[in-house]
mmCIF file of C-alpha atoms in Angstrom:
data_model
loop_
_atom_site.group_PDB
_atom_site.id
_atom_site.type_symbol
_atom_site.label_atom_id
_atom_site.label_comp_id
_atom_site.label_asym_id
_atom_site.label_seq_id
_atom_site.Cartn_x
_atom_site.Cartn_y
_atom_site.Cartn_z
ATOM 1 C CA UNK A 1 59.902 156.922 262.718
ATOM 2 C CA UNK A 2 62.295 158.302 261.280
ATOM 3 C CA UNK A 3 62.761 157.776 257.521
ATOM 4 C CA UNK A 4 66.828 156.184 258.368
ATOM 5 C CA UNK A 5 64.929 154.056 260.277
ATOM 6 C CA UNK A 6 62.405 153.084 258.517
ATOM 7 C CA UNK A 7 65.170 152.008 255.757
ATOM 8 C CA UNK A 8 67.603 150.380 258.247
ATOM 9 C CA UNK A 9 64.781 147.303 258.830
ATOM 10 C CA UNK A 10 65.381 143.859 257.845
ATOM 11 C CA UNK A 11 62.606 142.966 255.761
ATOM 12 C CA UNK A 12 60.718 139.605 256.057
ATOM 13 C CA UNK A 13 60.544 137.366 253.383
ATOM 14 C CA UNK A 14 58.550 134.104 254.476
ATOM 15 C CA UNK A 15 55.191 135.121 252.526
ATOM 16 C CA UNK A 16 57.990 134.973 249.746
ATOM 17 C CA UNK A 17 59.330 132.089 250.506
ATOM 18 C CA UNK A 18 55.940 130.028 251.211
ATOM 19 C CA UNK A 19 54.472 131.885 248.098
ATOM 20 C CA UNK A 20 57.506 129.977 245.698
ATOM 21 C CA UNK A 21 57.245 126.783 247.794
ATOM 22 C CA UNK A 22 53.719 125.819 247.012
ATOM 23 C CA UNK A 23 54.499 126.668 243.537
ATOM 24 C CA UNK A 24 57.286 124.576 244.076
ATOM 25 C CA UNK A 25 55.690 121.705 245.607
ATOM 26 C CA UNK A 26 52.141 122.307 244.882
ATOM 27 C CA UNK A 27 51.838 123.634 241.559
ATOM 28 C CA UNK A 28 55.251 122.623 240.177
ATOM 29 C CA UNK A 29 53.851 122.169 235.986
ATOM 30 C CA UNK A 30 51.865 124.733 236.538
ATOM 31 C CA UNK A 31 54.605 127.111 237.627
ATOM 32 C CA UNK A 32 57.290 125.538 235.085
ATOM 33 C CA UNK A 33 54.832 126.765 232.243
ATOM 34 C CA UNK A 34 54.844 129.785 233.930
ATOM 35 C CA UNK A 35 58.517 129.934 233.584
ATOM 36 C CA UNK A 36 59.278 129.122 230.106
ATOM 37 C CA UNK A 37 56.560 131.191 228.557
ATOM 38 C CA UNK A 38 58.512 134.424 230.254
ATOM 39 C CA UNK A 39 61.830 132.808 228.999
ATOM 40 C CA UNK A 40 60.421 132.753 225.757
ATOM 41 C CA UNK A 41 59.506 137.059 226.090
ATOM 42 C CA UNK A 42 62.219 137.720 227.632
ATOM 43 C CA UNK A 43 64.344 136.683 225.164
ATOM 44 C CA UNK A 44 62.264 138.016 222.472
ATOM 45 C CA UNK A 45 61.849 141.639 223.916
ATOM 46 C CA UNK A 46 65.814 141.278 223.999
ATOM 47 C CA UNK A 47 65.597 142.313 220.675
ATOM 48 C CA UNK A 48 68.464 141.221 218.622
ATOM 49 C CA UNK A 49 69.070 141.712 214.800
ATOM 50 C CA UNK A 50 68.321 139.556 212.307
ATOM 51 C CA UNK A 51 70.475 136.267 211.582
ATOM 52 C CA UNK A 52 71.336 135.908 207.975
ATOM 53 C CA UNK A 53 67.826 133.484 206.726
ATOM 54 C CA UNK A 54 65.221 136.071 208.924
ATOM 55 C CA UNK A 55 66.533 139.021 206.880
ATOM 56 C CA UNK A 56 66.553 136.927 203.761
ATOM 57 C CA UNK A 57 62.785 135.854 205.130
ATOM 58 C CA UNK A 58 61.948 139.104 205.643
ATOM 59 C CA UNK A 59 62.977 140.787 201.533
ATOM 60 C CA UNK A 60 59.774 137.520 201.407
ATOM 61 C CA UNK A 61 57.284 139.690 203.067
ATOM 62 C CA UNK A 62 57.956 143.554 203.511
ATOM 63 C CA UNK A 63 56.820 146.130 200.474
ATOM 64 C CA UNK A 64 54.900 143.249 199.046
ATOM 65 C CA UNK A 65 51.091 142.351 197.808
ATOM 66 C CA UNK A 66 49.128 139.993 200.992
ATOM 67 C CA UNK A 67 48.292 137.021 199.054
ATOM 68 C CA UNK A 68 50.782 137.106 196.393
ATOM 69 C CA UNK A 69 53.156 133.768 195.500
ATOM 70 C CA UNK A 70 53.564 134.598 191.542
ATOM 71 C CA UNK A 71 56.812 134.115 191.567
ATOM 72 C CA UNK A 72 59.826 132.262 193.240
ATOM 73 C CA UNK A 73 60.900 133.539 196.850
ATOM 74 C CA UNK A 74 64.160 135.624 197.071
ATOM 75 C CA UNK A 75 67.142 134.430 198.590
ATOM 76 C CA UNK A 76 66.504 130.618 197.796
ATOM 77 C CA UNK A 77 63.744 130.218 201.120
ATOM 78 C CA UNK A 78 61.468 128.819 201.308
ATOM 79 C CA UNK A 79 58.128 128.781 204.636
ATOM 80 C CA UNK A 80 54.248 127.575 203.989
ATOM 81 C CA UNK A 81 51.927 129.840 202.194
ATOM 82 C CA UNK A 82 50.314 129.321 205.509
ATOM 83 C CA UNK A 83 53.077 131.400 207.968
ATOM 84 C CA UNK A 84 53.835 133.621 204.484
ATOM 85 C CA UNK A 85 50.579 135.669 204.870
ATOM 86 C CA UNK A 86 50.510 135.167 208.413
ATOM 87 C CA UNK A 87 53.692 137.486 208.545
ATOM 88 C CA UNK A 88 52.412 139.365 205.799
ATOM 89 C CA UNK A 89 49.326 140.036 207.581
ATOM 90 C CA UNK A 90 51.384 141.734 210.559
ATOM 91 C CA UNK A 91 53.924 143.482 208.384
ATOM 92 C CA UNK A 92 51.471 144.477 207.052
ATOM 93 C CA UNK A 93 49.596 146.740 210.561
ATOM 94 C CA UNK A 94 53.185 146.467 212.596
ATOM 95 C CA UNK A 95 55.502 147.047 210.237
ATOM 96 C CA UNK A 96 58.478 145.036 209.693
ATOM 97 C CA UNK A 97 60.432 145.454 213.263
ATOM 98 C CA UNK A 98 62.210 142.682 214.848
ATOM 99 C CA UNK A 99 59.045 142.964 217.379
ATOM 100 C CA UNK A 100 56.565 142.905 214.731
ATOM 101 C CA UNK A 101 58.042 139.926 212.330
ATOM 102 C CA UNK A 102 58.850 137.428 215.195
ATOM 103 C CA UNK A 103 55.508 137.876 217.031
ATOM 104 C CA UNK A 104 53.669 134.165 215.452
ATOM 105 C CA UNK A 105 57.096 132.864 216.774
ATOM 106 C CA UNK A 106 56.521 134.019 220.081
ATOM 107 C CA UNK A 107 52.892 132.871 220.385
ATOM 108 C CA UNK A 108 54.088 130.170 219.220
ATOM 109 C CA UNK A 109 56.786 128.706 220.942
ATOM 110 C CA UNK A 110 54.160 130.204 224.425
ATOM 111 C CA UNK A 111 51.110 127.900 223.288
ATOM 112 C CA UNK A 112 53.271 125.518 222.151
ATOM 113 C CA UNK A 113 54.599 125.416 226.330
ATOM 114 C CA UNK A 114 51.200 125.244 227.267
ATOM 115 C CA UNK A 115 50.045 121.997 224.899
ATOM 116 C CA UNK A 116 53.387 120.297 226.057
ATOM 117 C CA UNK A 117 52.533 120.671 229.177
ATOM 118 C CA UNK A 118 48.712 118.858 228.601
ATOM 119 C CA UNK A 119 50.996 116.171 226.842
ATOM 120 C CA UNK A 120 53.193 115.373 229.573
ATOM 121 C CA UNK A 121 49.841 114.993 231.598
ATOM 122 C CA UNK A 122 48.764 112.268 229.472
ATOM 123 C CA UNK A 123 51.723 110.231 228.930
ATOM 124 C CA UNK A 124 53.681 110.264 232.640
ATOM 125 C CA UNK A 125 53.030 110.004 236.009
ATOM 126 C CA UNK A 126 54.257 113.705 237.831
ATOM 127 C CA UNK A 127 57.051 112.695 238.513
ATOM 128 C CA UNK A 128 57.889 112.127 234.419
ATOM 129 C CA UNK A 129 55.979 114.346 233.142
ATOM 130 C CA UNK A 130 58.282 117.728 235.823
ATOM 131 C CA UNK A 131 61.277 116.028 234.054
ATOM 132 C CA UNK A 132 59.916 116.090 230.574
ATOM 133 C CA UNK A 133 58.368 120.190 231.006
ATOM 134 C CA UNK A 134 61.791 120.767 233.597
ATOM 135 C CA UNK A 135 63.406 119.426 229.607
ATOM 136 C CA UNK A 136 60.682 121.672 227.498
ATOM 137 C CA UNK A 137 60.549 125.275 229.313
ATOM 138 C CA UNK A 138 64.879 124.251 229.253
ATOM 139 C CA UNK A 139 65.483 124.133 225.966
ATOM 140 C CA UNK A 140 68.046 126.691 224.724
ATOM 141 C CA UNK A 141 66.951 125.778 220.613
ATOM 142 C CA UNK A 142 63.106 126.588 221.725
ATOM 143 C CA UNK A 143 63.294 129.641 223.708
ATOM 144 C CA UNK A 144 65.741 131.253 221.108
ATOM 145 C CA UNK A 145 63.456 129.777 217.296
ATOM 146 C CA UNK A 146 60.581 130.609 219.549
ATOM 147 C CA UNK A 147 61.767 134.798 218.838
ATOM 148 C CA UNK A 148 63.159 133.975 214.958
ATOM 149 C CA UNK A 149 61.674 134.705 212.023
ATOM 150 C CA UNK A 150 61.290 131.097 210.586
ATOM 151 C CA UNK A 151 58.219 128.225 211.033
ATOM 152 C CA UNK A 152 59.904 126.004 213.315
ATOM 153 C CA UNK A 153 58.530 127.792 216.658
ATOM 154 C CA UNK A 154 55.292 127.372 214.996
ATOM 155 C CA UNK A 155 56.063 123.189 213.006
ATOM 156 C CA UNK A 156 56.571 122.372 217.309
ATOM 157 C CA UNK A 157 52.934 124.390 217.894
ATOM 158 C CA UNK A 158 51.586 122.271 215.234
ATOM 159 C CA UNK A 159 52.934 119.177 215.776
ATOM 160 C CA UNK A 160 52.074 119.281 219.127
ATOM 161 C CA UNK A 161 48.179 119.901 218.614
ATOM 162 C CA UNK A 162 47.668 117.095 216.628
ATOM 163 C CA UNK A 163 49.666 115.029 218.309
ATOM 164 C CA UNK A 164 47.123 115.939 221.159
ATOM 165 C CA UNK A 165 43.881 115.613 219.707
ATOM 166 C CA UNK A 166 45.367 111.852 218.177
ATOM 167 C CA UNK A 167 46.269 111.315 222.398
ATOM 168 C CA UNK A 168 42.349 112.404 223.332
ATOM 169 C CA UNK A 169 40.586 110.574 219.868
ATOM 170 C CA UNK A 170 42.930 107.021 220.589
ATOM 171 C CA UNK A 171 41.700 107.278 224.582
ATOM 172 C CA UNK A 172 37.550 108.303 224.756
ATOM 173 C CA UNK A 173 35.527 107.287 222.648
ATOM 174 C CA UNK A 174 35.424 108.900 218.865
ATOM 175 C CA UNK A 175 33.030 112.524 219.081
ATOM 176 C CA UNK A 176 31.713 114.082 215.601
ATOM 177 C CA UNK A 177 33.137 117.428 217.203
ATOM 178 C CA UNK A 178 36.828 115.785 218.456
ATOM 179 C CA UNK A 179 37.191 113.713 215.032
ATOM 180 C CA UNK A 180 36.080 117.427 212.838
ATOM 181 C CA UNK A 181 38.681 118.739 214.425
ATOM 182 C CA UNK A 182 40.993 115.776 213.456
ATOM 183 C CA UNK A 183 39.955 116.319 210.389
ATOM 184 C CA UNK A 184 40.343 120.431 210.419
ATOM 185 C CA UNK A 185 43.744 120.230 212.118
ATOM 186 C CA UNK A 186 45.277 117.138 208.909
ATOM 187 C CA UNK A 187 43.793 118.579 205.414
ATOM 188 C CA UNK A 188 45.137 122.565 206.812
ATOM 189 C CA UNK A 189 47.789 121.928 208.421
ATOM 190 C CA UNK A 190 49.821 121.706 205.273
ATOM 191 C CA UNK A 191 50.096 125.315 204.183
ATOM 192 C CA UNK A 192 50.906 125.856 206.816
ATOM 193 C CA UNK A 193 54.011 123.087 208.625
ATOM 194 C CA UNK A 194 56.236 120.912 206.435
ATOM 195 C CA UNK A 195 57.208 118.979 208.817
ATOM 196 C CA UNK A 196 53.306 118.760 209.686
ATOM 197 C CA UNK A 197 52.913 115.900 207.158
ATOM 198 C CA UNK A 198 55.406 113.128 209.422
ATOM 199 C CA UNK A 199 53.393 113.912 211.492
ATOM 200 C CA UNK A 200 49.636 113.369 210.296
ATOM 201 C CA UNK A 201 50.617 110.710 208.356
ATOM 202 C CA UNK A 202 51.793 109.349 212.171
ATOM 203 C CA UNK A 203 49.112 109.447 213.507
ATOM 204 C CA UNK A 204 47.022 108.878 211.718
ATOM 205 C CA UNK A 205 48.369 105.027 211.254
ATOM 206 C CA UNK A 206 48.628 104.645 214.262
ATOM 207 C CA UNK A 207 44.616 105.697 215.297
ATOM 208 C CA UNK A 208 43.621 103.640 212.146
ATOM 209 C CA UNK A 209 45.162 100.790 213.296
ATOM 210 C CA UNK A 210 44.378 100.851 216.649
ATOM 211 C CA UNK A 211 40.662 100.911 215.390
ATOM 212 C CA UNK A 212 41.515 97.908 212.764
ATOM 213 C CA UNK A 213 42.881 96.100 215.252
ATOM 214 C CA UNK A 214 39.227 97.034 217.536
ATOM 215 C CA UNK A 215 37.206 96.083 215.059
ATOM 216 C CA UNK A 216 35.494 100.005 214.695
ATOM 217 C CA UNK A 217 35.000 99.706 210.741
ATOM 218 C CA UNK A 218 32.936 102.830 211.437
ATOM 219 C CA UNK A 219 35.773 104.773 212.882
ATOM 220 C CA UNK A 220 38.339 103.340 210.723
ATOM 221 C CA UNK A 221 36.293 104.460 207.784
ATOM 222 C CA UNK A 222 35.974 107.751 208.725
ATOM 223 C CA UNK A 223 39.435 108.055 209.774
ATOM 224 C CA UNK A 224 39.855 106.568 205.716
ATOM 225 C CA UNK A 225 38.078 109.673 204.591
ATOM 226 C CA UNK A 226 40.041 112.023 206.535
ATOM 227 C CA UNK A 227 43.107 110.539 205.922
ATOM 228 C CA UNK A 228 42.219 110.917 201.597
ATOM 229 C CA UNK A 229 41.084 114.228 202.179
ATOM 230 C CA UNK A 230 44.845 115.346 204.017
ATOM 231 C CA UNK A 231 46.189 113.203 200.900
ATOM 232 C CA UNK A 232 43.916 115.493 198.647
ATOM 233 C CA UNK A 233 45.158 118.389 200.333
ATOM 234 C CA UNK A 234 48.612 117.553 200.649
ATOM 235 C CA UNK A 235 48.850 116.625 197.396
ATOM 236 C CA UNK A 236 48.067 120.428 196.216
ATOM 237 C CA UNK A 237 50.930 122.384 198.876
ATOM 238 C CA UNK A 238 53.526 120.120 197.650
ATOM 239 C CA UNK A 239 52.277 121.790 194.615
ATOM 240 C CA UNK A 240 51.819 124.963 195.520
ATOM 241 C CA UNK A 241 55.069 125.306 197.156
ATOM 242 C CA UNK A 242 57.384 123.628 195.520
ATOM 243 C CA UNK A 243 56.911 126.492 192.983
ATOM 244 C CA UNK A 244 58.431 128.967 195.094
ATOM 245 C CA UNK A 245 61.867 128.285 195.443
ATOM 246 C CA UNK A 246 63.939 128.978 192.542
ATOM 247 C CA UNK A 247 64.795 125.941 189.990
ATOM 248 C CA UNK A 248 68.625 127.266 190.857
ATOM 249 C CA UNK A 249 67.293 126.939 194.600
ATOM 250 C CA UNK A 250 71.395 125.366 196.536
ATOM 251 C CA UNK A 251 68.680 124.792 198.709
ATOM 252 C CA UNK A 252 69.896 120.797 198.037
ATOM 253 C CA UNK A 253 73.207 121.267 198.324
ATOM 254 C CA UNK A 254 73.455 122.145 201.944
ATOM 255 C CA UNK A 255 71.715 120.585 202.934
ATOM 256 C CA UNK A 256 73.361 117.365 201.899
ATOM 257 C CA UNK A 257 75.336 116.687 204.534
ATOM 258 C CA UNK A 258 72.182 115.380 207.182
ATOM 259 C CA UNK A 259 71.147 112.801 204.893
ATOM 260 C CA UNK A 260 71.615 109.275 206.493
ATOM 261 C CA UNK A 261 73.604 107.075 203.414
ATOM 262 C CA UNK A 262 70.564 104.690 202.671
ATOM 263 C CA UNK A 263 70.946 101.216 203.528
ATOM 264 C CA UNK A 264 74.740 101.608 204.860
ATOM 265 C CA UNK A 265 76.634 98.971 203.188
ATOM 266 C CA UNK A 266 80.209 100.451 204.789
ATOM 267 C CA UNK A 267 81.424 101.019 208.314
ATOM 268 C CA UNK A 268 81.799 105.219 207.611
ATOM 269 C CA UNK A 269 78.246 104.263 205.306
ATOM 270 C CA UNK A 270 77.524 103.417 209.572
ATOM 271 C CA UNK A 271 79.872 105.989 210.942
ATOM 272 C CA UNK A 272 77.630 108.711 209.286
ATOM 273 C CA UNK A 273 74.563 107.496 209.876
ATOM 274 C CA UNK A 274 75.217 107.255 213.755
ATOM 275 C CA UNK A 275 76.815 110.923 213.690
ATOM 276 C CA UNK A 276 73.471 112.300 212.345
ATOM 277 C CA UNK A 277 70.899 110.437 214.738
ATOM 278 C CA UNK A 278 73.447 111.351 217.380
ATOM 279 C CA UNK A 279 73.989 115.008 216.425
ATOM 280 C CA UNK A 280 70.005 115.297 217.220
ATOM 281 C CA UNK A 281 71.197 115.389 220.927
ATOM 282 C CA UNK A 282 73.269 118.156 220.618
ATOM 283 C CA UNK A 283 70.972 120.021 217.572
ATOM 284 C CA UNK A 284 68.148 120.769 218.562
ATOM 285 C CA UNK A 285 68.120 118.877 222.193
ATOM 286 C CA UNK A 286 71.060 120.285 223.493
ATOM 287 C CA UNK A 287 71.541 117.543 226.336
ATOM 288 C CA UNK A 288 75.541 117.803 225.301
ATOM 289 C CA UNK A 289 77.428 120.185 227.168
ATOM 290 C CA UNK A 290 81.559 120.739 225.257
ATOM 291 C CA UNK A 291 82.699 118.442 227.872
ATOM 292 C CA UNK A 292 82.566 114.119 227.566
ATOM 293 C CA UNK A 293 80.510 114.549 224.716
ATOM 294 C CA UNK A 294 79.914 110.711 224.590
ATOM 295 C CA UNK A 295 79.804 109.401 228.653
ATOM 296 C CA UNK A 296 76.749 112.593 228.337
ATOM 297 C CA UNK A 297 75.083 110.728 224.682
ATOM 298 C CA UNK A 298 75.302 107.382 226.076
ATOM 299 C CA UNK A 299 73.038 108.306 228.578
ATOM 300 C CA UNK A 300 70.232 110.169 226.552
ATOM 301 C CA UNK A 301 70.348 107.098 224.126
ATOM 302 C CA UNK A 302 69.734 104.710 227.624
ATOM 303 C CA UNK A 303 67.395 106.735 229.076
ATOM 304 C CA UNK A 304 65.669 107.084 225.255
ATOM 305 C CA UNK A 305 65.765 103.285 225.259
ATOM 306 C CA UNK A 306 64.155 102.889 228.899
ATOM 307 C CA UNK A 307 61.535 104.918 228.570
ATOM 308 C CA UNK A 308 60.587 103.614 224.970
ATOM 309 C CA UNK A 309 60.504 100.356 226.452
ATOM 310 C CA UNK A 310 58.486 101.505 229.501
ATOM 311 C CA UNK A 311 55.771 103.024 228.260
ATOM 312 C CA UNK A 312 55.915 100.435 225.136
ATOM 313 C CA UNK A 313 54.485 98.361 228.235
ATOM 314 C CA UNK A 314 52.318 100.639 229.978
ATOM 315 C CA UNK A 315 51.190 102.263 226.516
ATOM 316 C CA UNK A 316 51.945 101.028 222.987
ATOM 317 C CA UNK A 317 49.288 102.807 220.784
ATOM 318 C CA UNK A 318 50.497 106.324 222.905
ATOM 319 C CA UNK A 319 53.893 105.363 222.346
ATOM 320 C CA UNK A 320 53.465 105.053 218.178
ATOM 321 C CA UNK A 321 51.044 108.056 217.858
ATOM 322 C CA UNK A 322 54.749 109.276 219.390
ATOM 323 C CA UNK A 323 57.450 107.486 217.560
ATOM 324 C CA UNK A 324 55.769 107.045 214.262
ATOM 325 C CA UNK A 325 55.924 110.024 212.890
ATOM 326 C CA UNK A 326 59.987 110.241 213.713
ATOM 327 C CA UNK A 327 60.014 106.715 212.139
ATOM 328 C CA UNK A 328 58.508 108.606 208.387
ATOM 329 C CA UNK A 329 60.688 111.163 208.953
ATOM 330 C CA UNK A 330 63.281 109.194 209.265
ATOM 331 C CA UNK A 331 62.521 106.754 206.053
ATOM 332 C CA UNK A 332 61.868 110.320 203.789
ATOM 333 C CA UNK A 333 65.658 111.202 205.647
ATOM 334 C CA UNK A 334 66.711 107.859 203.522
ATOM 335 C CA UNK A 335 65.056 108.906 200.519
ATOM 336 C CA UNK A 336 66.589 112.700 200.497
ATOM 337 C CA UNK A 337 63.544 113.783 201.056
ATOM 338 C CA UNK A 338 63.485 115.282 204.488
ATOM 339 C CA UNK A 339 67.063 116.412 205.709
ATOM 340 C CA UNK A 340 67.011 115.141 209.280
ATOM 341 C CA UNK A 341 68.926 117.461 211.452
ATOM 342 C CA UNK A 342 69.012 120.613 213.430
ATOM 343 C CA UNK A 343 66.663 123.073 213.382
ATOM 344 C CA UNK A 344 64.306 120.836 210.761
ATOM 345 C CA UNK A 345 63.459 118.175 213.137
ATOM 346 C CA UNK A 346 62.400 121.096 216.365
ATOM 347 C CA UNK A 347 58.890 119.846 216.155
ATOM 348 C CA UNK A 348 60.309 116.103 217.516
ATOM 349 C CA UNK A 349 61.427 118.012 220.385
ATOM 350 C CA UNK A 350 58.272 116.525 222.281
ATOM 351 C CA UNK A 351 58.796 113.016 221.183
ATOM 352 C CA UNK A 352 62.597 112.910 222.682
ATOM 353 C CA UNK A 353 61.762 114.378 226.385
ATOM 354 C CA UNK A 354 58.666 112.140 226.761
ATOM 355 C CA UNK A 355 60.868 109.209 226.499
ATOM 356 C CA UNK A 356 63.655 109.975 228.015
ATOM 357 C CA UNK A 357 61.261 111.646 231.116
ATOM 358 C CA UNK A 358 59.719 107.947 231.080
ATOM 359 C CA UNK A 359 63.057 107.030 231.027
ATOM 360 C CA UNK A 360 63.645 108.361 234.260
ATOM 361 C CA UNK A 361 61.270 107.044 235.814
ATOM 362 C CA UNK A 362 62.610 103.659 234.757
ATOM 363 C CA UNK A 363 65.368 104.467 236.758
ATOM 364 C CA UNK A 364 64.015 105.221 239.657
ATOM 365 C CA UNK A 365 61.953 102.541 240.178
ATOM 366 C CA UNK A 366 64.889 99.992 239.421
ATOM 367 C CA UNK A 367 67.625 102.097 240.222
ATOM 368 C CA UNK A 368 66.873 103.525 243.419
ATOM 369 C CA UNK A 369 66.310 107.527 244.814
ATOM 370 C CA UNK A 370 69.897 108.310 245.014
ATOM 371 C CA UNK A 371 70.325 106.944 241.272
ATOM 372 C CA UNK A 372 67.501 108.682 240.807
ATOM 373 C CA UNK A 373 69.419 111.906 241.635
ATOM 374 C CA UNK A 374 73.056 111.473 240.108
ATOM 375 C CA UNK A 375 70.951 110.828 236.720
ATOM 376 C CA UNK A 376 68.460 114.191 236.643
ATOM 377 C CA UNK A 377 71.174 116.403 238.448
ATOM 378 C CA UNK A 378 73.754 115.340 234.918
ATOM 379 C CA UNK A 379 70.378 115.472 232.629
ATOM 380 C CA UNK A 380 69.145 119.037 233.427
ATOM 381 C CA UNK A 381 72.274 120.606 234.900
ATOM 382 C CA UNK A 382 73.621 121.889 231.360
ATOM 383 C CA UNK A 383 70.341 122.151 229.714
ATOM 384 C CA UNK A 384 68.690 125.123 232.306
ATOM 385 C CA UNK A 385 72.289 126.533 233.224
ATOM 386 C CA UNK A 386 72.575 126.915 229.511
ATOM 387 C CA UNK A 387 69.178 128.116 228.664
ATOM 388 C CA UNK A 388 69.524 130.403 232.077
ATOM 389 C CA UNK A 389 73.070 132.002 230.890
ATOM 390 C CA UNK A 390 72.039 132.818 226.886
ATOM 391 C CA UNK A 391 68.569 133.914 228.524
ATOM 392 C CA UNK A 392 70.292 136.526 230.971
ATOM 393 C CA UNK A 393 73.295 137.578 228.773
ATOM 394 C CA UNK A 394 71.642 137.997 225.430
ATOM 395 C CA UNK A 395 74.063 134.842 222.271
ATOM 396 C CA UNK A 396 76.071 136.653 219.126
ATOM 397 C CA UNK A 397 75.193 133.747 217.109
ATOM 398 C CA UNK A 398 78.380 132.955 215.318
ATOM 399 C CA UNK A 399 79.378 131.000 212.071
ATOM 400 C CA UNK A 400 78.511 127.721 211.756
ATOM 401 C CA UNK A 401 78.934 125.606 208.218
ATOM 402 C CA UNK A 402 75.133 123.599 209.393
ATOM 403 C CA UNK A 403 74.002 127.172 210.459
ATOM 404 C CA UNK A 404 73.080 125.183 213.839
ATOM 405 C CA UNK A 405 73.399 127.150 217.375
ATOM 406 C CA UNK A 406 76.428 125.140 217.936
ATOM 407 C CA UNK A 407 78.980 123.355 217.567
ATOM 408 C CA UNK A 408 78.416 120.261 216.399
ATOM 409 C CA UNK A 409 80.119 116.787 218.561
ATOM 410 C CA UNK A 410 79.735 113.768 216.681
ATOM 411 C CA UNK A 411 79.845 115.480 212.577
ATOM 412 C CA UNK A 412 82.039 116.984 209.875
#
């Protein structure tokens, strides 16, 4: 057959279409996992230049002794000891390129996709798990921070791991293996992730309350011992980490905007608190498009409320494990101990996505399929398109007074 005839033959895409349909219909969660992994690796391979904070943190990784923490970190930076040590080891082995220094966040970002899949399968129905995975996979913030030289992606993976182990301990008979795993995660986590303190404390409090309610005194005693070990480890990690900050640090001044007034006794204080909370829907959740922000915020808040109510009726202790770290983080922010904003609450993204996905389940059950499809379209269209756009065309990070990826919508 002549070459011209071979090239002019029509290509049969039927097998490819069948394969794609099987993946979507039979293995949607697995398909979403691979899409999420691809997006994170793709953006990582783009090798964008360092952002300001990344370049500042890199100064503390290159050219120094791996275990030397005798002086405060340069450029007013702060990161957990475990993250710094791991990054210094990578730099020592592979150099200080953007690909080497961002390798650990990438690994944590991909692992987080797999961990979230397991969490969604445990907590949600199959349609709800698909919605939650779609939100997680196409989260622009999670994709971006999976290739940034900061510990936010690691915070996400560690928080998910602790939450998953806690869910297993809640639903299955106690075992020594799982308890040892929980104890190890609790004691090590303060050295690898700062916000893990909220996850461990919240999950542990929910587990302990469940055991006491059921009269399982032996399990309660074991959890109390784990809590003591965690508290000791947290105390040492906090004191050691404080020494990494220069006494003249401007970090607390920079984050001053992210502490809600407490108690909010005036109209202005209430508006400030509402703005801080609603801004979470913009960054890091990326659920609010530039147009009609209040309408989309209303939809997200309604789905969150429906999801919390639905999960509370169906599995109240699972809801407690999910929500307790969020409540502790808000309490810490109210007393000005932890800023509640943007990249510092990336680790809370799974909680919001699980509750929102559960809310869509309630809509489908109560309002029917047509409204459910409308809600899904409004919920997923913007974040999916935005993530795909930035993955395809790269990102130029505009200057933002709060260091966010996008402009604020509900606060100055």
